[in-house]
Tab-separated table of C-alpha atoms in Angstrom:
chain	number	residue	atom	x	y	z
E	1	UNK	CA	-13.816	3.823	-12.654
E	2	UNK	CA	-16.381	2.403	-10.774
E	3	UNK	CA	-15.459	0.416	-7.640
E	4	UNK	CA	-17.853	-2.428	-7.398
E	5	UNK	CA	-17.150	-4.354	-4.221
E	6	UNK	CA	-17.089	-8.298	-4.809
E	7	UNK	CA	-20.238	-8.849	-2.058
E	8	UNK	CA	-22.163	-5.845	-3.861
E	9	UNK	CA	-25.407	-6.099	-5.827
E	10	UNK	CA	-23.745	-4.605	-9.022
E	11	UNK	CA	-20.877	-7.457	-8.277
E	12	UNK	CA	-20.655	-10.499	-10.782
E	13	UNK	CA	-19.997	-12.205	-7.743
E	14	UNK	CA	-22.938	-10.979	-6.081
E	15	UNK	CA	-23.723	-13.707	-3.305
E	16	UNK	CA	-27.285	-13.225	-3.083
E	17	UNK	CA	-28.955	-11.807	0.164
E	18	UNK	CA	-26.520	-13.482	2.671
E	19	UNK	CA	-27.017	-12.754	6.146
E	20	UNK	CA	-24.713	-10.532	8.212
E	21	UNK	CA	-22.469	-13.769	9.792
E	22	UNK	CA	-21.805	-15.053	6.351
E	23	UNK	CA	-20.739	-11.417	4.656
E	24	UNK	CA	-18.529	-11.203	8.031
E	25	UNK	CA	-17.100	-14.798	7.323
E	26	UNK	CA	-16.524	-13.566	3.499
E	27	UNK	CA	-14.370	-11.016	4.408
E	28	UNK	CA	-12.482	-13.038	6.987
E	29	UNK	CA	-11.602	-15.593	4.706
E	30	UNK	CA	-10.505	-13.263	1.661
E	31	UNK	CA	-8.370	-11.424	4.568
E	32	UNK	CA	-6.644	-14.739	5.810
E	33	UNK	CA	-5.920	-15.451	1.776
E	34	UNK	CA	-4.871	-12.030	0.915
E	35	UNK	CA	-2.467	-11.595	3.994
E	36	UNK	CA	-1.091	-15.437	2.917
E	37	UNK	CA	-0.294	-14.206	-0.267
E	38	UNK	CA	1.423	-10.921	1.021
E	39	UNK	CA	3.374	-13.343	3.642
E	40	UNK	CA	4.423	-15.355	0.588
E	41	UNK	CA	5.180	-13.084	-1.868
E	42	UNK	CA	7.380	-10.942	0.252
E	43	UNK	CA	9.733	-14.103	1.637
E	44	UNK	CA	10.251	-15.118	-1.880
E	45	UNK	CA	11.636	-11.526	-2.407
E	46	UNK	CA	13.519	-11.724	0.520
E	47	UNK	CA	15.513	-15.057	-0.620
E	48	UNK	CA	14.211	-15.899	2.780
E	49	UNK	CA	12.804	-19.693	3.500
E	50	UNK	CA	9.350	-19.075	2.755
E	51	UNK	CA	8.151	-22.026	5.380
E	52	UNK	CA	9.690	-19.304	8.490
E	53	UNK	CA	6.747	-17.147	6.936
E	54	UNK	CA	4.075	-16.795	9.091
E	55	UNK	CA	1.783	-19.101	7.086
E	56	UNK	CA	3.561	-22.207	4.823
E	57	UNK	CA	0.910	-22.164	2.128
E	58	UNK	CA	1.548	-26.096	1.810
E	59	UNK	CA	-0.352	-26.251	5.432
E	60	UNK	CA	-3.557	-24.560	3.586
E	61	UNK	CA	-6.199	-27.653	3.541
E	62	UNK	CA	-8.466	-27.512	1.824
E	63	UNK	CA	-7.096	-24.961	-0.587
E	64	UNK	CA	-8.786	-21.520	-0.323
E	65	UNK	CA	-11.756	-21.022	-2.145
E	66	UNK	CA	-11.006	-17.256	-2.692
E	67	UNK	CA	-8.279	-15.834	-4.144
E	68	UNK	CA	-6.036	-13.489	-2.426
E	69	UNK	CA	-5.818	-10.680	-4.845
E	70	UNK	CA	-8.596	-8.196	-3.733
E	71	UNK	CA	-11.940	-6.887	-2.789
E	72	UNK	CA	-13.103	-4.688	-5.383
E	73	UNK	CA	-13.433	-5.526	-9.437
E	74	UNK	CA	-13.211	-2.893	-12.277
E	75	UNK	CA	-15.446	-3.765	-15.737
E	76	UNK	CA	-13.298	-2.926	-18.676
E	77	UNK	CA	-13.331	-3.150	-22.645
E	78	UNK	CA	-10.488	-4.740	-23.986
E	79	UNK	CA	-9.845	-4.647	-27.904
E	80	UNK	CA	-11.215	-3.625	-31.108
E	81	UNK	CA	-13.644	-5.460	-32.891
E	82	UNK	CA	-15.786	-5.050	-36.099
E	83	UNK	CA	-19.219	-4.044	-34.549
E	84	UNK	CA	-23.089	-2.915	-35.366
E	85	UNK	CA	-24.329	-0.075	-33.331
E	86	UNK	CA	-25.377	-0.320	-30.491
E	87	UNK	CA	-23.281	-3.048	-29.590
E	88	UNK	CA	-19.913	-2.610	-28.429
E	89	UNK	CA	-16.753	-2.744	-30.418
E	90	UNK	CA	-14.918	-4.149	-27.656
E	91	UNK	CA	-15.252	-6.872	-25.303
E	92	UNK	CA	-15.675	-6.342	-21.804
E	93	UNK	CA	-14.628	-8.428	-18.627
E	94	UNK	CA	-13.921	-7.827	-14.873
E	95	UNK	CA	-10.718	-7.342	-13.296
E	96	UNK	CA	-9.345	-7.490	-9.972
E	97	UNK	CA	-7.906	-4.163	-8.586
E	98	UNK	CA	-4.496	-4.745	-6.976
E	99	UNK	CA	-2.575	-2.298	-5.092
E	100	UNK	CA	-0.196	-4.637	-4.568
E	101	UNK	CA	0.528	-6.215	-8.382
E	102	UNK	CA	2.365	-4.339	-10.836
E	103	UNK	CA	1.274	-6.126	-14.088
E	104	UNK	CA	-2.459	-5.237	-15.616
E	105	UNK	CA	-3.271	-8.978	-16.917
E	106	UNK	CA	-6.095	-10.680	-18.308
E	107	UNK	CA	-6.714	-14.401	-20.038
E	108	UNK	CA	-5.943	-14.546	-23.708
E	109	UNK	CA	-6.786	-17.543	-26.084
E	110	UNK	CA	-3.375	-18.734	-26.544
E	111	UNK	CA	-4.193	-20.225	-23.426
E	112	UNK	CA	-6.428	-22.899	-24.923
E	113	UNK	CA	-3.256	-23.660	-27.269
E	114	UNK	CA	-1.889	-27.482	-26.997
E	115	UNK	CA	0.631	-27.630	-23.684
E	116	UNK	CA	-0.948	-24.489	-22.442
E	117	UNK	CA	-3.308	-24.190	-19.452
E	118	UNK	CA	-6.436	-21.767	-19.347
E	119	UNK	CA	-8.376	-21.418	-15.874
E	120	UNK	CA	-11.879	-21.696	-16.076
E	121	UNK	CA	-14.152	-18.842	-17.310
E	122	UNK	CA	-17.475	-17.922	-17.864
E	123	UNK	CA	-16.758	-15.817	-20.813
E	124	UNK	CA	-14.364	-17.196	-23.613
E	125	UNK	CA	-10.815	-15.690	-23.230
E	126	UNK	CA	-10.067	-12.409	-24.663
E	127	UNK	CA	-9.608	-13.410	-28.647
E	128	UNK	CA	-6.453	-11.032	-29.287
E	129	UNK	CA	-5.500	-12.683	-32.826
E	130	UNK	CA	-8.633	-10.972	-33.702
E	131	UNK	CA	-8.392	-7.693	-32.465
E	132	UNK	CA	-7.491	-4.965	-34.604
E	133	UNK	CA	-5.709	-3.099	-32.063
E	134	UNK	CA	-3.839	-5.787	-30.322
E	135	UNK	CA	-0.008	-5.672	-30.602
E	136	UNK	CA	2.576	-8.304	-28.943
E	137	UNK	CA	5.294	-6.524	-28.195
E	138	UNK	CA	8.838	-7.506	-29.456
E	139	UNK	CA	11.723	-8.469	-27.559
E	140	UNK	CA	14.060	-5.820	-25.957
E	141	UNK	CA	12.433	-3.438	-28.172
E	142	UNK	CA	10.153	-1.467	-25.327
E	143	UNK	CA	11.204	0.289	-22.069
E	144	UNK	CA	8.565	-2.629	-20.242
E	145	UNK	CA	11.038	-5.723	-21.287
E	146	UNK	CA	13.951	-6.383	-19.651
E	147	UNK	CA	17.049	-7.980	-21.331
E	148	UNK	CA	16.406	-12.123	-21.329
E	149	UNK	CA	12.896	-11.430	-20.513
E	150	UNK	CA	11.232	-13.311	-24.117
E	151	UNK	CA	9.399	-16.165	-25.222
E	152	UNK	CA	10.392	-16.615	-28.776
E	153	UNK	CA	10.052	-13.001	-30.606
E	154	UNK	CA	7.960	-11.049	-28.059
E	155	UNK	CA	8.721	-10.155	-24.430
E	156	UNK	CA	6.996	-12.316	-21.880
E	157	UNK	CA	6.437	-11.968	-18.077
E	158	UNK	CA	6.490	-14.923	-15.303
E	159	UNK	CA	4.861	-14.636	-12.253
E	160	UNK	CA	4.938	-16.987	-9.278
E	161	UNK	CA	2.339	-16.753	-6.638
E	162	UNK	CA	1.639	-18.217	-3.286
E	163	UNK	CA	1.154	-22.127	-3.593
E	164	UNK	CA	2.761	-22.430	-6.576
E	165	UNK	CA	0.290	-20.577	-8.810
E	166	UNK	CA	2.006	-19.378	-12.200
E	167	UNK	CA	0.595	-16.676	-14.856
E	168	UNK	CA	3.111	-16.192	-17.941
E	169	UNK	CA	1.948	-13.700	-20.366
E	170	UNK	CA	2.888	-11.672	-23.596
E	171	UNK	CA	3.899	-8.293	-22.971
E	172	UNK	CA	1.182	-6.636	-25.166
E	173	UNK	CA	-0.369	-3.038	-25.818
E	174	UNK	CA	-4.060	-3.016	-26.771
E	175	UNK	CA	-6.963	-0.381	-26.398
E	176	UNK	CA	-8.810	-0.275	-22.980
E	177	UNK	CA	-12.216	1.312	-22.516
E	178	UNK	CA	-13.592	2.679	-19.330
E	179	UNK	CA	-17.225	4.320	-18.689
E	180	UNK	CA	-16.265	8.364	-18.283
E	181	UNK	CA	-18.561	10.349	-16.455
E	182	UNK	CA	-20.451	11.370	-20.070
E	183	UNK	CA	-21.799	7.634	-19.811
E	184	UNK	CA	-19.732	6.933	-22.933
E	185	UNK	CA	-17.028	4.620	-23.067
E	186	UNK	CA	-13.428	6.433	-22.820
E	187	UNK	CA	-10.797	4.563	-24.873
E	188	UNK	CA	-7.042	4.541	-23.821
E	189	UNK	CA	-4.951	3.321	-26.295
E	190	UNK	CA	-1.775	1.218	-26.147
E	191	UNK	CA	-2.220	0.207	-22.746
E	192	UNK	CA	0.407	-2.134	-21.916
E	193	UNK	CA	-0.796	-5.600	-20.414
E	194	UNK	CA	0.026	-9.353	-20.008
E	195	UNK	CA	-2.050	-11.513	-22.294
E	196	UNK	CA	-2.353	-14.569	-20.082
E	197	UNK	CA	-1.344	-17.891	-22.224
E	198	UNK	CA	-0.322	-20.109	-19.679
E	199	UNK	CA	-1.597	-20.206	-16.332
E	200	UNK	CA	-1.346	-23.344	-13.234
E	201	UNK	CA	-2.862	-23.729	-10.266
E	202	UNK	CA	-5.132	-20.195	-10.490
E	203	UNK	CA	-8.832	-20.171	-10.740
E	204	UNK	CA	-11.289	-17.338	-9.662
E	205	UNK	CA	-13.563	-20.405	-8.631
E	206	UNK	CA	-16.699	-21.656	-7.780
E	207	UNK	CA	-16.910	-18.683	-4.764
E	208	UNK	CA	-16.269	-16.315	-7.915
E	209	UNK	CA	-18.247	-17.856	-10.251
E	210	UNK	CA	-15.482	-18.058	-12.818
E	211	UNK	CA	-16.473	-14.325	-13.579
E	212	UNK	CA	-12.673	-12.620	-13.578
E	213	UNK	CA	-10.427	-12.779	-16.270
E	214	UNK	CA	-7.663	-11.130	-14.494
E	215	UNK	CA	-5.915	-8.517	-12.495
E	216	UNK	CA	-5.591	-4.025	-12.823
E	217	UNK	CA	-2.056	-3.893	-11.076
E	218	UNK	CA	-1.995	-0.548	-9.012
E	219	UNK	CA	1.009	-1.350	-7.265
E	220	UNK	CA	4.288	0.873	-7.504
E	221	UNK	CA	6.235	0.105	-10.712
E	222	UNK	CA	6.936	1.985	-14.313
E	223	UNK	CA	4.353	-0.849	-15.789
E	224	UNK	CA	1.603	-0.442	-13.237
E	225	UNK	CA	-1.381	0.995	-14.606
E	226	UNK	CA	-1.556	4.540	-12.956
E	227	UNK	CA	2.489	5.275	-13.452
E	228	UNK	CA	2.495	3.832	-17.551
E	229	UNK	CA	-0.523	5.902	-17.759
E	230	UNK	CA	1.058	8.852	-16.770
E	231	UNK	CA	-0.179	11.372	-19.285
E	232	UNK	CA	-3.813	10.733	-18.262
E	233	UNK	CA	-3.256	9.137	-14.515
E	234	UNK	CA	-0.761	12.057	-13.835
E	235	UNK	CA	0.557	9.460	-11.607
E	236	UNK	CA	-2.091	10.333	-8.792
E	237	UNK	CA	-4.862	7.934	-8.053
E	238	UNK	CA	-7.539	8.097	-5.423
E	239	UNK	CA	-10.008	5.517	-3.741
E	240	UNK	CA	-12.910	6.330	-1.380
E	241	UNK	CA	-14.536	2.991	0.278
E	242	UNK	CA	-17.551	1.760	2.177
E	243	UNK	CA	-18.376	-0.631	4.462
E	244	UNK	CA	-21.967	-0.531	2.738
E	245	UNK	CA	-21.652	-3.098	0.162
E	246	UNK	CA	-25.003	-1.989	-2.152
E	247	UNK	CA	-22.954	1.499	-2.377
E	248	UNK	CA	-20.386	1.859	-5.805
E	249	UNK	CA	-17.430	4.319	-5.305
E	250	UNK	CA	-15.000	5.027	-7.885
E	251	UNK	CA	-11.341	4.705	-8.854
E	252	UNK	CA	-10.296	7.982	-9.730
E	253	UNK	CA	-7.237	9.260	-11.603
E	254	UNK	CA	-5.686	12.678	-12.143
E	255	UNK	CA	-7.780	16.061	-12.687
E	256	UNK	CA	-10.705	13.820	-11.602
E	257	UNK	CA	-9.275	13.297	-8.421
E	258	UNK	CA	-11.487	15.400	-5.625
E	259	UNK	CA	-9.995	17.665	-3.208
E	260	UNK	CA	-11.711	17.885	0.356
E	261	UNK	CA	-12.719	21.470	1.245
E	262	UNK	CA	-11.367	20.851	4.572
E	263	UNK	CA	-7.884	19.860	4.037
E	264	UNK	CA	-5.917	16.678	3.742
E	265	UNK	CA	-3.589	15.058	6.318
E	266	UNK	CA	-0.381	13.706	4.580
E	267	UNK	CA	2.256	11.380	5.296
E	268	UNK	CA	4.954	9.578	3.170
E	269	UNK	CA	4.938	6.526	1.438
E	270	UNK	CA	7.572	4.374	1.331
E	271	UNK	CA	9.126	2.367	-1.355
E	272	UNK	CA	11.214	-0.512	-1.864
E	273	UNK	CA	13.692	-1.922	-4.849
E	274	UNK	CA	11.132	-4.865	-6.401
E	275	UNK	CA	8.408	-4.604	-3.983
E	276	UNK	CA	5.179	-3.242	-4.958
E	277	UNK	CA	3.462	-2.387	-1.986
E	278	UNK	CA	2.822	1.029	-0.454
E	279	UNK	CA	4.054	1.755	2.696
E	280	UNK	CA	3.742	3.880	5.699
E	281	UNK	CA	5.683	4.595	8.441
E	282	UNK	CA	3.332	3.920	11.540
E	283	UNK	CA	4.615	5.287	14.820
E	284	UNK	CA	2.299	4.451	17.406
E	285	UNK	CA	-1.183	3.930	18.204
E	286	UNK	CA	-3.733	5.235	20.501
E	287	UNK	CA	-6.778	3.850	22.547
E	288	UNK	CA	-9.475	6.414	23.666
E	289	UNK	CA	-7.098	9.366	23.340
E	290	UNK	CA	-3.925	7.930	25.310
E	291	UNK	CA	-0.897	6.863	23.370
E	292	UNK	CA	0.276	3.253	24.136
E	293	UNK	CA	3.759	4.153	23.774
E	294	UNK	CA	4.660	0.737	21.246
E	295	UNK	CA	8.492	0.648	20.730
E	296	UNK	CA	8.865	2.050	17.070
E	297	UNK	CA	10.863	-0.469	16.122
E	298	UNK	CA	7.854	-2.789	16.421
E	299	UNK	CA	7.013	-1.299	13.460
E	300	UNK	CA	10.071	-0.718	11.583
E	301	UNK	CA	10.749	-2.396	8.029
E	302	UNK	CA	13.478	-4.839	8.230
E	303	UNK	CA	15.298	-6.757	5.278
E	304	UNK	CA	14.762	-4.067	2.635
E	305	UNK	CA	10.946	-4.191	2.574
E	306	UNK	CA	10.588	-8.057	3.116
E	307	UNK	CA	9.404	-8.079	6.595
E	308	UNK	CA	8.196	-5.813	9.395
E	309	UNK	CA	6.680	-2.101	8.006
E	310	UNK	CA	3.127	-1.084	7.510
E	311	UNK	CA	1.411	-1.788	4.244
E	312	UNK	CA	-1.541	0.203	3.054
E	313	UNK	CA	-4.047	-2.749	1.256
E	314	UNK	CA	-7.001	-2.645	-0.747
E	315	UNK	CA	-7.260	-6.228	-0.588
E	316	UNK	CA	-7.847	-7.323	2.395
E	317	UNK	CA	-10.700	-6.398	4.351
E	318	UNK	CA	-9.615	-7.062	8.156
E	319	UNK	CA	-6.466	-5.019	9.661
E	320	UNK	CA	-3.618	-7.737	10.350
E	321	UNK	CA	-1.770	-5.877	13.377
E	322	UNK	CA	2.048	-7.109	14.483
E	323	UNK	CA	1.775	-9.013	17.367
E	324	UNK	CA	3.319	-6.691	19.915
E	325	UNK	CA	0.996	-3.881	18.980
E	326	UNK	CA	-1.878	-6.177	18.747
E	327	UNK	CA	-1.045	-7.336	22.925
E	328	UNK	CA	-0.760	-3.624	23.948
E	329	UNK	CA	-3.863	-2.903	21.957
E	330	UNK	CA	-5.715	-5.693	24.134
E	331	UNK	CA	-4.467	-5.079	27.380
E	332	UNK	CA	-5.528	-1.528	26.905
E	333	UNK	CA	-8.837	-2.432	25.764
E	334	UNK	CA	-9.338	-4.770	28.766
E	335	UNK	CA	-8.604	-2.712	31.524
E	336	UNK	CA	-10.555	-0.035	29.697
E	337	UNK	CA	-13.901	-2.727	29.847
E	338	UNK	CA	-13.265	-3.615	33.511
E	339	UNK	CA	-15.222	-0.814	34.455
E	340	UNK	CA	-18.366	-1.490	32.789
E	341	UNK	CA	-19.878	-4.329	34.538
E	342	UNK	CA	-22.391	-5.264	32.104
E	343	UNK	CA	-19.370	-6.380	29.276
E	344	UNK	CA	-18.081	-10.031	30.354
E	345	UNK	CA	-15.103	-10.990	28.455
E	346	UNK	CA	-14.730	-14.105	26.849
E	347	UNK	CA	-16.185	-16.807	24.451
E	348	UNK	CA	-15.313	-17.542	21.078
E	349	UNK	CA	-16.494	-16.246	17.613
E	350	UNK	CA	-18.048	-18.941	15.506
E	351	UNK	CA	-15.537	-18.853	12.568
E	352	UNK	CA	-13.484	-15.543	12.461
E	353	UNK	CA	-10.263	-15.674	14.138
E	354	UNK	CA	-10.551	-12.739	16.334
E	355	UNK	CA	-8.680	-12.733	19.209
E	356	UNK	CA	-10.617	-10.480	22.057
E	357	UNK	CA	-14.581	-10.787	22.524
E	358	UNK	CA	-16.790	-9.737	25.125
E	359	UNK	CA	-20.260	-10.863	25.964
E	360	UNK	CA	-23.026	-8.105	26.936
E	361	UNK	CA	-25.791	-7.326	28.414
E	362	UNK	CA	-27.309	-3.685	26.700
E	363	UNK	CA	-27.461	-1.023	26.538
E	364	UNK	CA	-23.840	-1.329	24.966
E	365	UNK	CA	-21.487	0.875	26.940
E	366	UNK	CA	-19.738	3.690	25.194
E	367	UNK	CA	-16.764	2.286	23.244
E	368	UNK	CA	-13.244	4.096	22.624
E	369	UNK	CA	-12.178	5.031	18.988
E	370	UNK	CA	-8.113	4.190	17.741
E	371	UNK	CA	-5.645	6.289	15.922
E	372	UNK	CA	-3.134	5.036	13.868
E	373	UNK	CA	-0.266	7.921	14.227
E	374	UNK	CA	1.376	7.859	10.952
E	375	UNK	CA	4.336	10.056	10.093
E	376	UNK	CA	3.141	13.533	10.416
E	377	UNK	CA	-0.732	12.252	10.085
E	378	UNK	CA	-3.690	10.771	12.168
E	379	UNK	CA	-5.843	7.647	11.050
E	380	UNK	CA	-8.874	8.029	13.277
E	381	UNK	CA	-10.995	4.556	13.358
E	382	UNK	CA	-14.261	4.978	14.480
E	383	UNK	CA	-15.880	2.027	17.116
E	384	UNK	CA	-18.121	1.353	14.704
E	385	UNK	CA	-15.128	0.225	12.246
E	386	UNK	CA	-13.098	-0.791	15.073
E	387	UNK	CA	-15.672	-3.359	16.966
E	388	UNK	CA	-17.613	-6.173	14.841
E	389	UNK	CA	-20.662	-8.585	16.231
E	390	UNK	CA	-20.028	-11.672	15.408
E	391	UNK	CA	-22.031	-15.205	16.344
E	392	UNK	CA	-20.668	-17.232	19.113
E	393	UNK	CA	-19.525	-20.748	19.065
E	394	UNK	CA	-22.254	-21.321	21.756
E	395	UNK	CA	-25.320	-21.052	19.639
E	396	UNK	CA	-27.815	-18.113	20.011
E	397	UNK	CA	-25.117	-15.708	21.270
E	398	UNK	CA	-23.583	-12.823	19.859
E	399	UNK	CA	-20.142	-11.313	20.970
E	400	UNK	CA	-18.619	-8.087	20.493
E	401	UNK	CA	-14.904	-8.596	19.447
E	402	UNK	CA	-12.040	-5.996	18.235
E	403	UNK	CA	-12.272	-6.285	14.418
E	404	UNK	CA	-7.839	-7.073	14.392
E	405	UNK	CA	-6.041	-10.239	13.322
E	406	UNK	CA	-2.567	-10.878	15.271
E	407	UNK	CA	0.224	-10.799	12.627
E	408	UNK	CA	3.394	-12.453	13.524
E	409	UNK	CA	5.476	-10.686	10.112
E	410	UNK	CA	3.912	-7.078	10.001
E	411	UNK	CA	0.664	-4.844	9.822
E	412	UNK	CA	-1.227	-4.719	6.963
E	413	UNK	CA	-4.075	-1.581	7.115
E	414	UNK	CA	-7.101	-3.570	5.314
E	415	UNK	CA	-10.329	-1.917	3.567
E	416	UNK	CA	-12.537	-2.129	6.266
E	417	UNK	CA	-10.419	0.423	8.344
E	418	UNK	CA	-9.627	2.969	5.314
E	419	UNK	CA	-13.397	2.718	5.011
E	420	UNK	CA	-15.095	6.356	5.123
E	421	UNK	CA	-11.947	8.193	4.179
E	422	UNK	CA	-10.435	9.383	0.687
E	423	UNK	CA	-6.966	8.557	0.146
E	424	UNK	CA	-5.289	9.674	-2.492
E	425	UNK	CA	-2.204	8.109	-3.788
E	426	UNK	CA	0.449	10.786	-5.104
E	427	UNK	CA	3.316	8.959	-6.761
E	428	UNK	CA	4.710	12.030	-8.286
E	429	UNK	CA	5.794	13.384	-4.586
E	430	UNK	CA	5.500	9.833	-2.604
E	431	UNK	CA	2.836	11.068	-0.618
E	432	UNK	CA	-0.422	9.318	0.483
E	433	UNK	CA	-3.118	12.271	1.450
E	434	UNK	CA	-6.544	11.040	3.289
E	435	UNK	CA	-9.565	13.013	4.930
E	436	UNK	CA	-12.495	12.058	6.255
E	437	UNK	CA	-15.372	11.644	3.566
E	438	UNK	CA	-19.128	10.092	3.307
E	439	UNK	CA	-17.504	7.545	0.649
E	440	UNK	CA	-21.353	6.861	-0.253
E	441	UNK	CA	-21.862	10.069	-2.046
E	442	UNK	CA	-19.844	9.789	-5.073
E	443	UNK	CA	-16.176	10.241	-3.476
């Protein structure tokens, strides 16, 4: 499937010819919304008092414009309808890809019934009653339907998200269509998805132009798209992301996943009961080739995955680094940059919450790399992704800032710091495999 960055010219949400500063602000807003979403859902799973998490959703004023599901979209065809060639026999919708959601779902026409609620969409909700291939799954007659998970005779799903967002859906089977390498649609029959009939406090709103219909769930659970379609996907999928928003890359499955000629680095994926996120064991961090010797307990997962740990997440743009590790990185960089008299620490960025920033006189000094040391594998972040140029609060000035955001709960490795790597999620072997890659070359 073509992965469409939300701000790319190919995206239905393309913001137009925005400035670099506006682009960075949009990425930051999405990242913060995403981090809040992860903190809330994990705290809820752990039965913690949600108000004790890093950000209390009730304190968000005004309500965030960006929905916290992702930074990348796919276009899918759903259903089977009478159509005369060359018209398609399915309806086309945009879905967010989300490695933190297990259920694929789309807004359906039953949300128009009295007592139910729809979120606003540019296209009408999916007309499931008119599709020849739509089947609502009967209660307790499908392995994805848990006991007591019923609305009338049908299997239902009730999902609660940050800030009281609720999505109620009927678990259903339907034909999904995707573009294939031939350029023609490939139809997958009987994809189990949630046909959303009642949605509360949700909207892919003004900045998203009401063009999003739902979610493609890529998280770890039997019902998620890569696992339920294992006969097609082989329980393996890959992503290769790029910072260049005008370049499209691909979400690949099964035999279509490429094997880099230079080999792969491999680390374990770590899973916890009822938690869909992809954890990896982060052991330490190096800057400029020097290990910071951070206590491994700083990165440890606690409370069965509901706090701590390191999550690989394509929904966040920037990386959130747990506070003790963030402080260690900042302390090293402050010492590193002291040798360059043309760099001056200080100044606050206009908008993004980056804490370590410098003013500079040209030319810029050599900037260091940073390495995440996972169990048995190293991920190197190049200087052009580690640092970012932003506007200062003082008009007309620019700052060079460390492109990490400090976090008190966990580490979240965002898409900016996954760029130009091929990442392969092998759910059979529970391994994350990766290698440097020029993702602009059809990876």
